[in-house]
Coordinates of C-alpha atoms (C1' of nucleotides) in Angstrom, one line a residue:
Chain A
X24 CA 53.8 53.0 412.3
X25 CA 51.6 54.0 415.2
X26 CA 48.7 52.4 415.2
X27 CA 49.3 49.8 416.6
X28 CA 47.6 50.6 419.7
X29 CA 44.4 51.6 417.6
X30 CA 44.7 48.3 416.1
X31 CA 44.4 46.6 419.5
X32 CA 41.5 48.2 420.8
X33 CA 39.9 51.2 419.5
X34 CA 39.7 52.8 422.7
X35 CA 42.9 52.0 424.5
X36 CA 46.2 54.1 425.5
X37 CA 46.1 57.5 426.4
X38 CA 46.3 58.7 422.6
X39 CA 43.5 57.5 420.5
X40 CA 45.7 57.7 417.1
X41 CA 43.4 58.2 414.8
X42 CA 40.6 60.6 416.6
X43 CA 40.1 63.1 413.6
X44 CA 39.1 60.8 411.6
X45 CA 36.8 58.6 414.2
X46 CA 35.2 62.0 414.9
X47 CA 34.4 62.4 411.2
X48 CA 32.4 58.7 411.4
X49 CA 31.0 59.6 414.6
X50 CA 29.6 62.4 413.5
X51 CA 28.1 61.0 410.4
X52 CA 26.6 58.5 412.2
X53 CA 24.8 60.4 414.7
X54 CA 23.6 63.6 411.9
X55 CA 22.1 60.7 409.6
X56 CA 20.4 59.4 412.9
X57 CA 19.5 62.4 414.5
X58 CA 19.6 65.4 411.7
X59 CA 22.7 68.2 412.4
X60 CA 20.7 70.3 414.3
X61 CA 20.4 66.9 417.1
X62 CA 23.9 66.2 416.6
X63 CA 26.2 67.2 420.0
X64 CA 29.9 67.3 419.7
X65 CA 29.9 65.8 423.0
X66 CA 28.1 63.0 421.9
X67 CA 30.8 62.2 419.0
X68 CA 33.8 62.4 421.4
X69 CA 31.6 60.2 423.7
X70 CA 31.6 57.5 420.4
X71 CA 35.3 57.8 420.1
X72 CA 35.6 56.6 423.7
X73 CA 37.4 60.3 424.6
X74 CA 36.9 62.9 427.1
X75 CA 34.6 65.7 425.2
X76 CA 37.4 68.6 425.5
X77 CA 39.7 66.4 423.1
X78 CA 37.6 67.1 419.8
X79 CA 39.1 71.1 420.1
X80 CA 42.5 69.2 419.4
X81 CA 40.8 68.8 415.9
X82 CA 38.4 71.1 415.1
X83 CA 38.5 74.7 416.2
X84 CA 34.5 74.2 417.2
X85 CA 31.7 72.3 416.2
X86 CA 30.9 74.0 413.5
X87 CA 34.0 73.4 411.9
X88 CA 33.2 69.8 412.4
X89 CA 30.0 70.0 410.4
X90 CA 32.0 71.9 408.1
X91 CA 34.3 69.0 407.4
X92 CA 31.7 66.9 406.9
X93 CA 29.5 69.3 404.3
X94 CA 33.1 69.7 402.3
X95 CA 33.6 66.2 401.9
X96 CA 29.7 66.0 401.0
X97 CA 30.7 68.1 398.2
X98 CA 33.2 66.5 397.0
X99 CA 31.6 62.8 397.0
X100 CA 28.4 65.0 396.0
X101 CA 30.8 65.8 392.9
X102 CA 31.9 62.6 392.4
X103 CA 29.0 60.8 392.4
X104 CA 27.1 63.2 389.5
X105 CA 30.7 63.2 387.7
X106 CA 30.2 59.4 387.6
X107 CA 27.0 59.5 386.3
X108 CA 27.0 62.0 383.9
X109 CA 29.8 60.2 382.3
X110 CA 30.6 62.3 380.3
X111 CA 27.7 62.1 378.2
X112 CA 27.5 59.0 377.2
X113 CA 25.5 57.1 375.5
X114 CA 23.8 60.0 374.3
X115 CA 23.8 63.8 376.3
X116 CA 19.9 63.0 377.3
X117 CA 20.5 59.8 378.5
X118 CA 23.3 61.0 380.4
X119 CA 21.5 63.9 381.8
X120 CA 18.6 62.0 383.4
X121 CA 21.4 60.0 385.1
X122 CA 22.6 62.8 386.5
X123 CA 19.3 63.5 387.9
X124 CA 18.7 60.3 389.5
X125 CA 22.1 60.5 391.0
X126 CA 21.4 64.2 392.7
X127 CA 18.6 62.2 393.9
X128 CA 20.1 59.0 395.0
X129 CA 22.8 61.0 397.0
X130 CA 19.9 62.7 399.3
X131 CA 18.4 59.4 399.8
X132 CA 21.4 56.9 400.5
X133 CA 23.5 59.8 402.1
X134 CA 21.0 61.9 404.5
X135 CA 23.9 62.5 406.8
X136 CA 26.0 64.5 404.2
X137 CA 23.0 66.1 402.2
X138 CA 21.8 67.3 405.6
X139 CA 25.6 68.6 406.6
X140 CA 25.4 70.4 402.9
X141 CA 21.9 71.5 402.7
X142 CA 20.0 71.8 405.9
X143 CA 22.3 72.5 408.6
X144 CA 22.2 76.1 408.2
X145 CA 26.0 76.4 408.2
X146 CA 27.2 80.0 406.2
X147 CA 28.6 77.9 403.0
X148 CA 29.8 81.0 401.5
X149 CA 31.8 81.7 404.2
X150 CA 33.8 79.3 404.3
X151 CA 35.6 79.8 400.8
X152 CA 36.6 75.9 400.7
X153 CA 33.1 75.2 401.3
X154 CA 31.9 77.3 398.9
X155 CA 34.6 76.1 396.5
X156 CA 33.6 72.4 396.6
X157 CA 29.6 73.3 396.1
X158 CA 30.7 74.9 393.3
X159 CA 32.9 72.3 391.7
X160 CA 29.8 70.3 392.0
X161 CA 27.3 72.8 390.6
X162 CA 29.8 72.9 388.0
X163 CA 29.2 69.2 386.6
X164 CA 25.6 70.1 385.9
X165 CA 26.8 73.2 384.7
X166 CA 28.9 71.2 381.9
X167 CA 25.9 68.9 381.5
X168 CA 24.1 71.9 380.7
X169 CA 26.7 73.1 378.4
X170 CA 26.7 70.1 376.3
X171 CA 22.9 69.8 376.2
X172 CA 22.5 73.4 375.3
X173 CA 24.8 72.7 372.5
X174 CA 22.3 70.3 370.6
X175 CA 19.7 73.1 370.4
X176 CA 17.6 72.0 367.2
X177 CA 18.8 74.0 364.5
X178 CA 15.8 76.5 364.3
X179 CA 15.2 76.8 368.0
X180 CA 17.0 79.4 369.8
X181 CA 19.9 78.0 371.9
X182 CA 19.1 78.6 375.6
X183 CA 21.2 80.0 378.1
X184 CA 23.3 77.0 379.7
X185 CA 23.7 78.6 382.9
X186 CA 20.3 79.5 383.0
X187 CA 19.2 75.7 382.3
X188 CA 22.0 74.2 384.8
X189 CA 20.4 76.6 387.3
X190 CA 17.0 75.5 386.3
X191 CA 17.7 71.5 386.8
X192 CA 19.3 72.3 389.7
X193 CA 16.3 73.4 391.5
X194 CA 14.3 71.0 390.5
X195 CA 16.5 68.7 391.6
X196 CA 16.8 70.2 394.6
X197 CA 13.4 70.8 395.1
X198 CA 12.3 67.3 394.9
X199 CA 15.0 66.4 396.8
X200 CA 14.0 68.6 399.9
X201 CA 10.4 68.1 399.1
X202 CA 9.8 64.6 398.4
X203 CA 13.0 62.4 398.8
X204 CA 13.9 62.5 402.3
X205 CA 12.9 62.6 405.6
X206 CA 9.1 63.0 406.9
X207 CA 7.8 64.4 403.7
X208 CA 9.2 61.8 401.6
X209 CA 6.0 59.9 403.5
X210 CA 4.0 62.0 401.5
X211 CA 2.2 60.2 399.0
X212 CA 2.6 60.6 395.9
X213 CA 1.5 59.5 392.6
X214 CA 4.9 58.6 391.7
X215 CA 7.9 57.9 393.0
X216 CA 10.7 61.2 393.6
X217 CA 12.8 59.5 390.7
X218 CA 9.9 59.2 388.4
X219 CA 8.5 63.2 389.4
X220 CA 12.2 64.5 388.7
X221 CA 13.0 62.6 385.6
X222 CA 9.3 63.7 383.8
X223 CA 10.1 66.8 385.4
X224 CA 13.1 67.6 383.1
X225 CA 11.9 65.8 380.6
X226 CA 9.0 68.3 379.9
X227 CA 11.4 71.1 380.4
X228 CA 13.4 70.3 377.9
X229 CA 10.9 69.4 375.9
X230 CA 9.8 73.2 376.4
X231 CA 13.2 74.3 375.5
X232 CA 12.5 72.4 371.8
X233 CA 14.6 69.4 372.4
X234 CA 13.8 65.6 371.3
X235 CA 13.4 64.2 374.2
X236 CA 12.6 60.5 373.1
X237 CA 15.4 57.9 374.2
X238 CA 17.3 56.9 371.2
X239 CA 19.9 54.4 371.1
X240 CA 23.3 55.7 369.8
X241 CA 25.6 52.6 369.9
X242 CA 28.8 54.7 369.8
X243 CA 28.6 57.8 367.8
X244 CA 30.0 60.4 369.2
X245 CA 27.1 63.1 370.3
X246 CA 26.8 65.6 367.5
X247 CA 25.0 64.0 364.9
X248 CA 22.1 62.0 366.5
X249 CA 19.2 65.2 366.3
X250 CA 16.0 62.7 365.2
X251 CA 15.7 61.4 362.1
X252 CA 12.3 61.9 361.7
X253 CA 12.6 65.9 362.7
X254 CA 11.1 67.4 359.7
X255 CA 7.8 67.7 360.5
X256 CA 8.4 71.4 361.5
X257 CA 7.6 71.6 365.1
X258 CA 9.8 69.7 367.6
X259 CA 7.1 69.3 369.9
X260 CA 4.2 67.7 367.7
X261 CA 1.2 67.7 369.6
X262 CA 0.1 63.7 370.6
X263 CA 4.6 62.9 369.7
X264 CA 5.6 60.9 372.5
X265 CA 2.0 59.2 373.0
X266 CA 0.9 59.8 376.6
X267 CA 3.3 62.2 377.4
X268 CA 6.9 62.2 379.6
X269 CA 5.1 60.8 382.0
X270 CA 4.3 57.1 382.6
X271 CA 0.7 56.1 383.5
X272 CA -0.1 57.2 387.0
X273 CA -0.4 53.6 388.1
Chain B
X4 CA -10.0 93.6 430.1
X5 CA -6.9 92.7 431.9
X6 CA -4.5 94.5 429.6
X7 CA -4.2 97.6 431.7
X8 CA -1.0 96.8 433.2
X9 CA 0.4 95.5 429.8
X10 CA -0.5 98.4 428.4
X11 CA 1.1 100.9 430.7
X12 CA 4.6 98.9 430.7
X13 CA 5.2 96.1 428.9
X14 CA 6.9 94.2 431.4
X15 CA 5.3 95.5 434.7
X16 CA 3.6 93.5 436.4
X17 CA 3.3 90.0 437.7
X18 CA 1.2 88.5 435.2
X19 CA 2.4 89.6 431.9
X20 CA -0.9 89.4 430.6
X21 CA 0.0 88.6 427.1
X22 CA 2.9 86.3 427.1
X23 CA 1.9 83.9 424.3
X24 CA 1.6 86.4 421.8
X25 CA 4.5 88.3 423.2
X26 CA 6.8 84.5 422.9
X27 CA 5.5 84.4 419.4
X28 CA 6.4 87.6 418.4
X29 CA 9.9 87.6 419.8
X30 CA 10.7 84.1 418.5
X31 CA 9.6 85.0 414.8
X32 CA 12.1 88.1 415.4
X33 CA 15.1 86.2 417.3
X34 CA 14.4 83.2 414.5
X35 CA 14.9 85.7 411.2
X36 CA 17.7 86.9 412.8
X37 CA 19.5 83.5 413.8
X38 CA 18.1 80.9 411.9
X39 CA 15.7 78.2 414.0
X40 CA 19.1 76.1 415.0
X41 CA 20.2 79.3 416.7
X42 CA 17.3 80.3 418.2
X43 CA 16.4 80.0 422.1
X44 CA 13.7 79.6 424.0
X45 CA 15.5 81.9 426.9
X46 CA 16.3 84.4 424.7
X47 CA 12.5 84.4 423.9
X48 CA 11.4 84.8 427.5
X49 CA 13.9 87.3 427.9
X50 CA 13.4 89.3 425.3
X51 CA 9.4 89.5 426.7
X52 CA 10.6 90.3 429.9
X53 CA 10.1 87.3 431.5
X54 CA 11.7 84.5 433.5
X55 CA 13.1 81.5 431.9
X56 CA 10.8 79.3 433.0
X57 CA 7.7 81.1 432.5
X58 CA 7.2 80.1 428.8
X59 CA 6.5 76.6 429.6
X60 CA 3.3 77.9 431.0
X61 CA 2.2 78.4 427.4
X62 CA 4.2 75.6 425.1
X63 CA 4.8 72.2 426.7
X64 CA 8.4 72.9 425.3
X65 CA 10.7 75.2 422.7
X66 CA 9.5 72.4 419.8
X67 CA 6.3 73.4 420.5
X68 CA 7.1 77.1 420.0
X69 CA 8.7 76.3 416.8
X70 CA 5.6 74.3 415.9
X71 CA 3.3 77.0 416.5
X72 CA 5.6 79.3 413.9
X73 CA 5.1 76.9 411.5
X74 CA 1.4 76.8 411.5
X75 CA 1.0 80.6 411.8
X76 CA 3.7 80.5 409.0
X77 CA 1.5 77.4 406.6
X78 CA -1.2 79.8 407.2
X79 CA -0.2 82.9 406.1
X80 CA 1.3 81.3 402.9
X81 CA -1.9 80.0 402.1
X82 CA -3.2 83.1 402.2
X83 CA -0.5 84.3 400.1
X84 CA -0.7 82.2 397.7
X85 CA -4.9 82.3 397.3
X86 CA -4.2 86.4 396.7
X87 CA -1.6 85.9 394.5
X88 CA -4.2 83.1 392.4
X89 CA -7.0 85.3 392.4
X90 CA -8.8 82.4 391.3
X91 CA -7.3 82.4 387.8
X92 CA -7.3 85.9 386.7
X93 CA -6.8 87.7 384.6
X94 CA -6.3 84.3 383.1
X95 CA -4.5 81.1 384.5
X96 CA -1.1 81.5 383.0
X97 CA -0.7 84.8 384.5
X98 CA -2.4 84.1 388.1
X99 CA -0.3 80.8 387.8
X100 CA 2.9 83.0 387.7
X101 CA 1.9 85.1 390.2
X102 CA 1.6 82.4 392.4
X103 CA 4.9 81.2 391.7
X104 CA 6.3 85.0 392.4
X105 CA 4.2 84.7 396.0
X106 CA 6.0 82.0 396.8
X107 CA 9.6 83.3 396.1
X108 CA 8.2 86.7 397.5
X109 CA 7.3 84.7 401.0
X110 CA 10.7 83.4 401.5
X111 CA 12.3 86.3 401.1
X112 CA 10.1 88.5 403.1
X113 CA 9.1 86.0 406.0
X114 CA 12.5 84.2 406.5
X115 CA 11.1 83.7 409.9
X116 CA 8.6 81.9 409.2
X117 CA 9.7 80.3 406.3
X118 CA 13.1 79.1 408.1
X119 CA 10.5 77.0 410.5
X120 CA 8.0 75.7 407.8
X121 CA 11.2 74.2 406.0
X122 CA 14.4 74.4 407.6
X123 CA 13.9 74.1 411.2
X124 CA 14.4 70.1 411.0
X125 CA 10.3 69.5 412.7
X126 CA 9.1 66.1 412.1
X127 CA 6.1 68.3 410.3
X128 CA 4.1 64.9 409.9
X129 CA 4.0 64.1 413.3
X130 CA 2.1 66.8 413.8
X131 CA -1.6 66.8 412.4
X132 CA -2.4 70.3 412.5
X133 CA 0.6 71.2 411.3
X134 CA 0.4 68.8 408.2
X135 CA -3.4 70.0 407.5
X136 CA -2.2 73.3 407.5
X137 CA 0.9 72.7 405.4
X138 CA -1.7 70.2 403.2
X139 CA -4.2 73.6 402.3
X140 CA -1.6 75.5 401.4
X141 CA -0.3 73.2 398.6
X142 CA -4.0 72.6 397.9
X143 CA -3.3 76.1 396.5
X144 CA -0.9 75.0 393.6
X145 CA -2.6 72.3 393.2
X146 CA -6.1 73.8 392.2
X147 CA -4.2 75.9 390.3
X148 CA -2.6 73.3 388.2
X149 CA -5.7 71.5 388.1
X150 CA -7.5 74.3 386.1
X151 CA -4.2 74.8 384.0
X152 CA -4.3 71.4 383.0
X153 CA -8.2 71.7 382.1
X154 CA -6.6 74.5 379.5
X155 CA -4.3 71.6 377.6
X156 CA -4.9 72.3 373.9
X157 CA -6.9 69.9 372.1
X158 CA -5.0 66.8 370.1
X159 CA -2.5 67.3 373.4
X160 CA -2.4 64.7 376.1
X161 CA -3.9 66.3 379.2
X162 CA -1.2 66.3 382.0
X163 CA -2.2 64.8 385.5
X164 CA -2.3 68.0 387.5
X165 CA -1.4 66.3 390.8
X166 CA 1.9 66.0 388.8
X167 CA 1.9 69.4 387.6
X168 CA 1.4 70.9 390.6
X169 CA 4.4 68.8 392.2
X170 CA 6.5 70.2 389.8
X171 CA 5.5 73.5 390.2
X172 CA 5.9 72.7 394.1
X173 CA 9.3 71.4 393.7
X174 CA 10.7 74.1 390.9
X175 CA 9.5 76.7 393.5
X176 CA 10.7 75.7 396.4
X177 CA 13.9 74.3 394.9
X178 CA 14.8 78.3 393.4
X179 CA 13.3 79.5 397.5
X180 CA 15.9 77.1 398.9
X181 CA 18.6 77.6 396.7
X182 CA 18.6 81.2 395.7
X183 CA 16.0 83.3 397.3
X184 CA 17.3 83.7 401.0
X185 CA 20.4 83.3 403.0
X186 CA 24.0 83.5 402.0
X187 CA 23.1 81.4 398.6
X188 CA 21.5 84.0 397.8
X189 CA 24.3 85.9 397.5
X190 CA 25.3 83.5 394.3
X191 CA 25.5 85.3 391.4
X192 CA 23.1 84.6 389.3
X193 CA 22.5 85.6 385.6
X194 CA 19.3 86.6 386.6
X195 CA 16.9 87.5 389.1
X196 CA 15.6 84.7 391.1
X197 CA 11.9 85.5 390.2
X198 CA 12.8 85.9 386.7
X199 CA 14.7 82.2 386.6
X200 CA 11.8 80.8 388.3
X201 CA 9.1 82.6 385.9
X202 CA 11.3 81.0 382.7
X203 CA 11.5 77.8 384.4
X204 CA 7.6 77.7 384.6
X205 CA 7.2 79.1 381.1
X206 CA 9.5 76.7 379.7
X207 CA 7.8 73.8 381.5
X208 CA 4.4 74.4 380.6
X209 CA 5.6 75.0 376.9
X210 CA 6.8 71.2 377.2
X211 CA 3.4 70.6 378.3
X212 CA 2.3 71.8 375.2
X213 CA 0.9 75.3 376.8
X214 CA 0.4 78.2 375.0
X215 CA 2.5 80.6 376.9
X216 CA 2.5 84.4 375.4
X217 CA 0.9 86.2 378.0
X218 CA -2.1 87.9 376.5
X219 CA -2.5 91.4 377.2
X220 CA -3.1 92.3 380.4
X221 CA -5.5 95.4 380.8
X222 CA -3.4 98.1 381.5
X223 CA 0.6 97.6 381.5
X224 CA 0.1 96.3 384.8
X225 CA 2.3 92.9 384.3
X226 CA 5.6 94.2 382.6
X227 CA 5.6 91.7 379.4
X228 CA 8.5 89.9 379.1
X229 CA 7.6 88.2 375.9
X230 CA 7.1 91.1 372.9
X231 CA 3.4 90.3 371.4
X232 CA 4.3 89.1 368.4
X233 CA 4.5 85.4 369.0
X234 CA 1.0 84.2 367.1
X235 CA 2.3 82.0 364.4
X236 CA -0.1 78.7 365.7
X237 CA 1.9 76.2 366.9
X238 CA 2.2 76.4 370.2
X239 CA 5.9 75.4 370.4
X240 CA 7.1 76.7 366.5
X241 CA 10.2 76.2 365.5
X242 CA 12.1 79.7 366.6
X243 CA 9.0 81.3 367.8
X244 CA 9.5 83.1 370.9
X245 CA 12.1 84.2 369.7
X246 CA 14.6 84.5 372.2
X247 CA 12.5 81.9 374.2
X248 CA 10.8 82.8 377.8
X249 CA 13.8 84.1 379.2
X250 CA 15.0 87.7 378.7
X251 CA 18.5 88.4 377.5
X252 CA 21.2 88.0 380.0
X253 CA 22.1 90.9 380.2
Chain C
dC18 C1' -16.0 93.6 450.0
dA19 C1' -13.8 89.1 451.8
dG20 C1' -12.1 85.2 450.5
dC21 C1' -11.1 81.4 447.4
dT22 C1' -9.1 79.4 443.4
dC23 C1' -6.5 78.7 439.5
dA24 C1' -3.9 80.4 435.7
dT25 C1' 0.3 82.5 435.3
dG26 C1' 4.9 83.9 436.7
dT27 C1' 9.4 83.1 439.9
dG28 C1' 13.7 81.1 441.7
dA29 C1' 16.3 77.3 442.4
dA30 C1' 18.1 73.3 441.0
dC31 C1' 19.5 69.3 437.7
dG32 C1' 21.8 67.6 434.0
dG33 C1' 23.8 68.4 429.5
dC34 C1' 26.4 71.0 426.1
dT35 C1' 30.2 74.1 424.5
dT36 C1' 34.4 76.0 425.2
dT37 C1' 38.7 77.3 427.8
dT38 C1' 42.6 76.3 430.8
dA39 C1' 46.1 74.1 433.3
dC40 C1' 48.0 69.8 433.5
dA41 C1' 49.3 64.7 432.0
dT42 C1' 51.0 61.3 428.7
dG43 C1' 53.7 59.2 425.6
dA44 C1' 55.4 58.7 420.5
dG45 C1' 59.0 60.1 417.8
dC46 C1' 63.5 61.8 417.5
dC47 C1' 68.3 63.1 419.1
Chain D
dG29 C1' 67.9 57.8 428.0
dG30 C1' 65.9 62.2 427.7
dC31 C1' 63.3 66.1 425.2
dT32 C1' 59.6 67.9 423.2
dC33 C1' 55.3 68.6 421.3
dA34 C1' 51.1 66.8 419.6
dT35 C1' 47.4 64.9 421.7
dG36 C1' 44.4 63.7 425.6
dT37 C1' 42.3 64.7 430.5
dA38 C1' 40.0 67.0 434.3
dA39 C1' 37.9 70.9 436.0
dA40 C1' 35.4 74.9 435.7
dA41 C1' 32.5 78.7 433.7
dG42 C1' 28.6 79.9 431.3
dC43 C1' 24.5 78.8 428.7
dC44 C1' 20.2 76.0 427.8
dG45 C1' 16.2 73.2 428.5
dT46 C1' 13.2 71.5 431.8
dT47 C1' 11.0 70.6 436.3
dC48 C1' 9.3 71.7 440.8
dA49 C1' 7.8 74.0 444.8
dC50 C1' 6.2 78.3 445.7
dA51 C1' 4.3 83.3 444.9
dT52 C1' 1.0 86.4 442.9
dG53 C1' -3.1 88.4 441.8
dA54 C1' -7.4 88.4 438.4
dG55 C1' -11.8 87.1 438.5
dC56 C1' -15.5 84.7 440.5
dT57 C1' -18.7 83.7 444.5
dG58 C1' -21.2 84.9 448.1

DNA sequence: CAGCTCATGTGAACGGCTTTTACATGAGCC
DNA sequence: GGCTCATGTAAAAGCCGTTCACATGAGCTG
């Protein structure tokens, strides 16, 4: 069609061709390198080999640039924890913890976005498409939450899923920001970020009376598999799970 | 002394006489009201009454500013956060929550400071002062946890505190971050966010095994959320609490 | 009190960034 | 071939951070 300049050489003829998207790289590039509060719109038109007024063909300012950027955060953000919770399988636990590790994973193999989203100050809620797409992606832990909430020993009062989606949310978050990335993630620990989050929920949930030993169901669908061995009355025995959620502090 | 002139007019005078404190004072107020992205060190000089360049004769440059923030901000939270310990009393589930309510109580009431302690993007390990300082205040939570886990009931696996107090860290900072300042905080929540970070804890440390009814504190000064009638022994039964750690939504 | 000195403040200047404006280019369409 | 409009450019205004030579005056020294 028209590319076929672009295909030549990036940087030839008068119109680049494809200069949204090249700012959108650019950008990328340069917040995972140098954080979104270091990152210069001049700098990214600079990298698309074009004059620094030509950006405002794209985006109003450069905010709306880092706005791009934290929406499509959100929506890979949503992605990636859709993928991993999987719908629950193999069992809503299992699943769960995934879901962890991916929140986690996404702030470690994708800085530049998690910073867009998170730490560039930007208003999210006022930008309504913005706010939109954080909350698509809240909502998968929401669901998560939902299903977990669901397997509520009988006996135990079922918990609030909202309130538990918001509670695994900040932890998440919170080792994210704290431990996983950046400086601090030099801090050292006694285990890695992964490890802290997943013992983390484990104990919470725990707390909230569920079993929280792995078990293995092949392919039953979720409802059934509350523990065999459940009967002893109390769904948090004292010395069950020998040593704890957590491993052995190596 | 020297103040004389300052005293009679603030910004009279050659020598302003008190220009560091003056910088520090206007950027903490320019900061809460901008963000630390937005903030400048102009704005700061001009705001004291002073020439642009005048500034420098006091920080080697506007990081340095921000640096000095965060230290004076690491500082006061420590001392926050030993108050709101009070070395363990009335006992160490309740000082434990009150630290936990300090911390959610800082970020809302300093955004200033907190903004640069966690948000303004500083490298805060490349600075040694800063990290000491930012080191003593978690020293806080972590004594803390440390004579929390010393509680663990017997028969139950003592809990590494170093791990507890991470948690703790991360659930607090994680419900700061996400709901406790700024335009997230504007999400609505189901509850307060001191109230979903107090359940969070209570919920945690009931996965740890933890007894967590409050016991009675002297005199009506700590609203009890949990009506006293949860004795039955275990320390997790089967449907006691009922209702569980968090209130009704109402 | 005279005079010296040095910390502290000033003004001007440099380069960089953001954003706007008037103008240039050329891709797609008749 | 010629029009038109999206897309790019150059130039300029205004702001910032930072540096440098220079100004001021507070406090010491004699």
């Amino acid at each position: 069609m028209s590319w076929r300049k672009e295909q030549r050489r990036a940087e030839r003829g008068y119109h680049h061709g494809n200069l949204k998207e090249a700012l959108l790289q650019a950008a990328l590039g340069l917040i995972a390198e140098k954080g979104a509060a270091g990152f210069t719109f001049a700098d990214a038109a600079r990298m698309a080999g074009v004059s620094a007024a030509a950006p405002y063909r794209h985006f109003r300012d450069r905010d709306e640039l880092l706005s791009s950027i934290a929406q499509r955060g959100f929506e890979q953000f949503e992605a990636r924890l859709t993928a991993a919770w999987d719908d629950g399988r193999p069992d809503t636990v299992t699943a769960f913890e995934r879901v962890g590790r991916a929140y986690l994973a996404f702030a470690r193999e994708e800085p530049a976005f998690y910073n867009a989203m998170f730490e560039s100050g930007l208003p999210v809620d006022a930008n309504p498409a913005l706010q939109a797409a954080s909350e698509r992606a809240f909502n998968i832990i929401r669901a998560a939450a939902e299903r977990l909430a669901a397997l509520a020993p009988p006996g135990t009062p079922r918990p609030p899923a909202m309130m538990m989606a918001l509670h695994i949310w900040s932890m998440a978050h919170g080792v994210a920001s704290l431990f996983s990335r950046g400086d601090a993630a030099r801090r050292k620990l006694p285990m890695s970020p992964d490890e802290l989050l997943e013992a983390e929920v484990l104990i919470y949930l725990r707390g909230l009376g569920f079993p929280t030993d792995r078990r293995a169901p092949a392919k039953g669908a979720e409802p059934p598999p509350v523990p065999p061995e459940a009967s002893s009355g109390s769904s948090v025995p004292p010395g069950g799970t020998p040593g704890g959620p957590w491993g052995k502090p190596k």
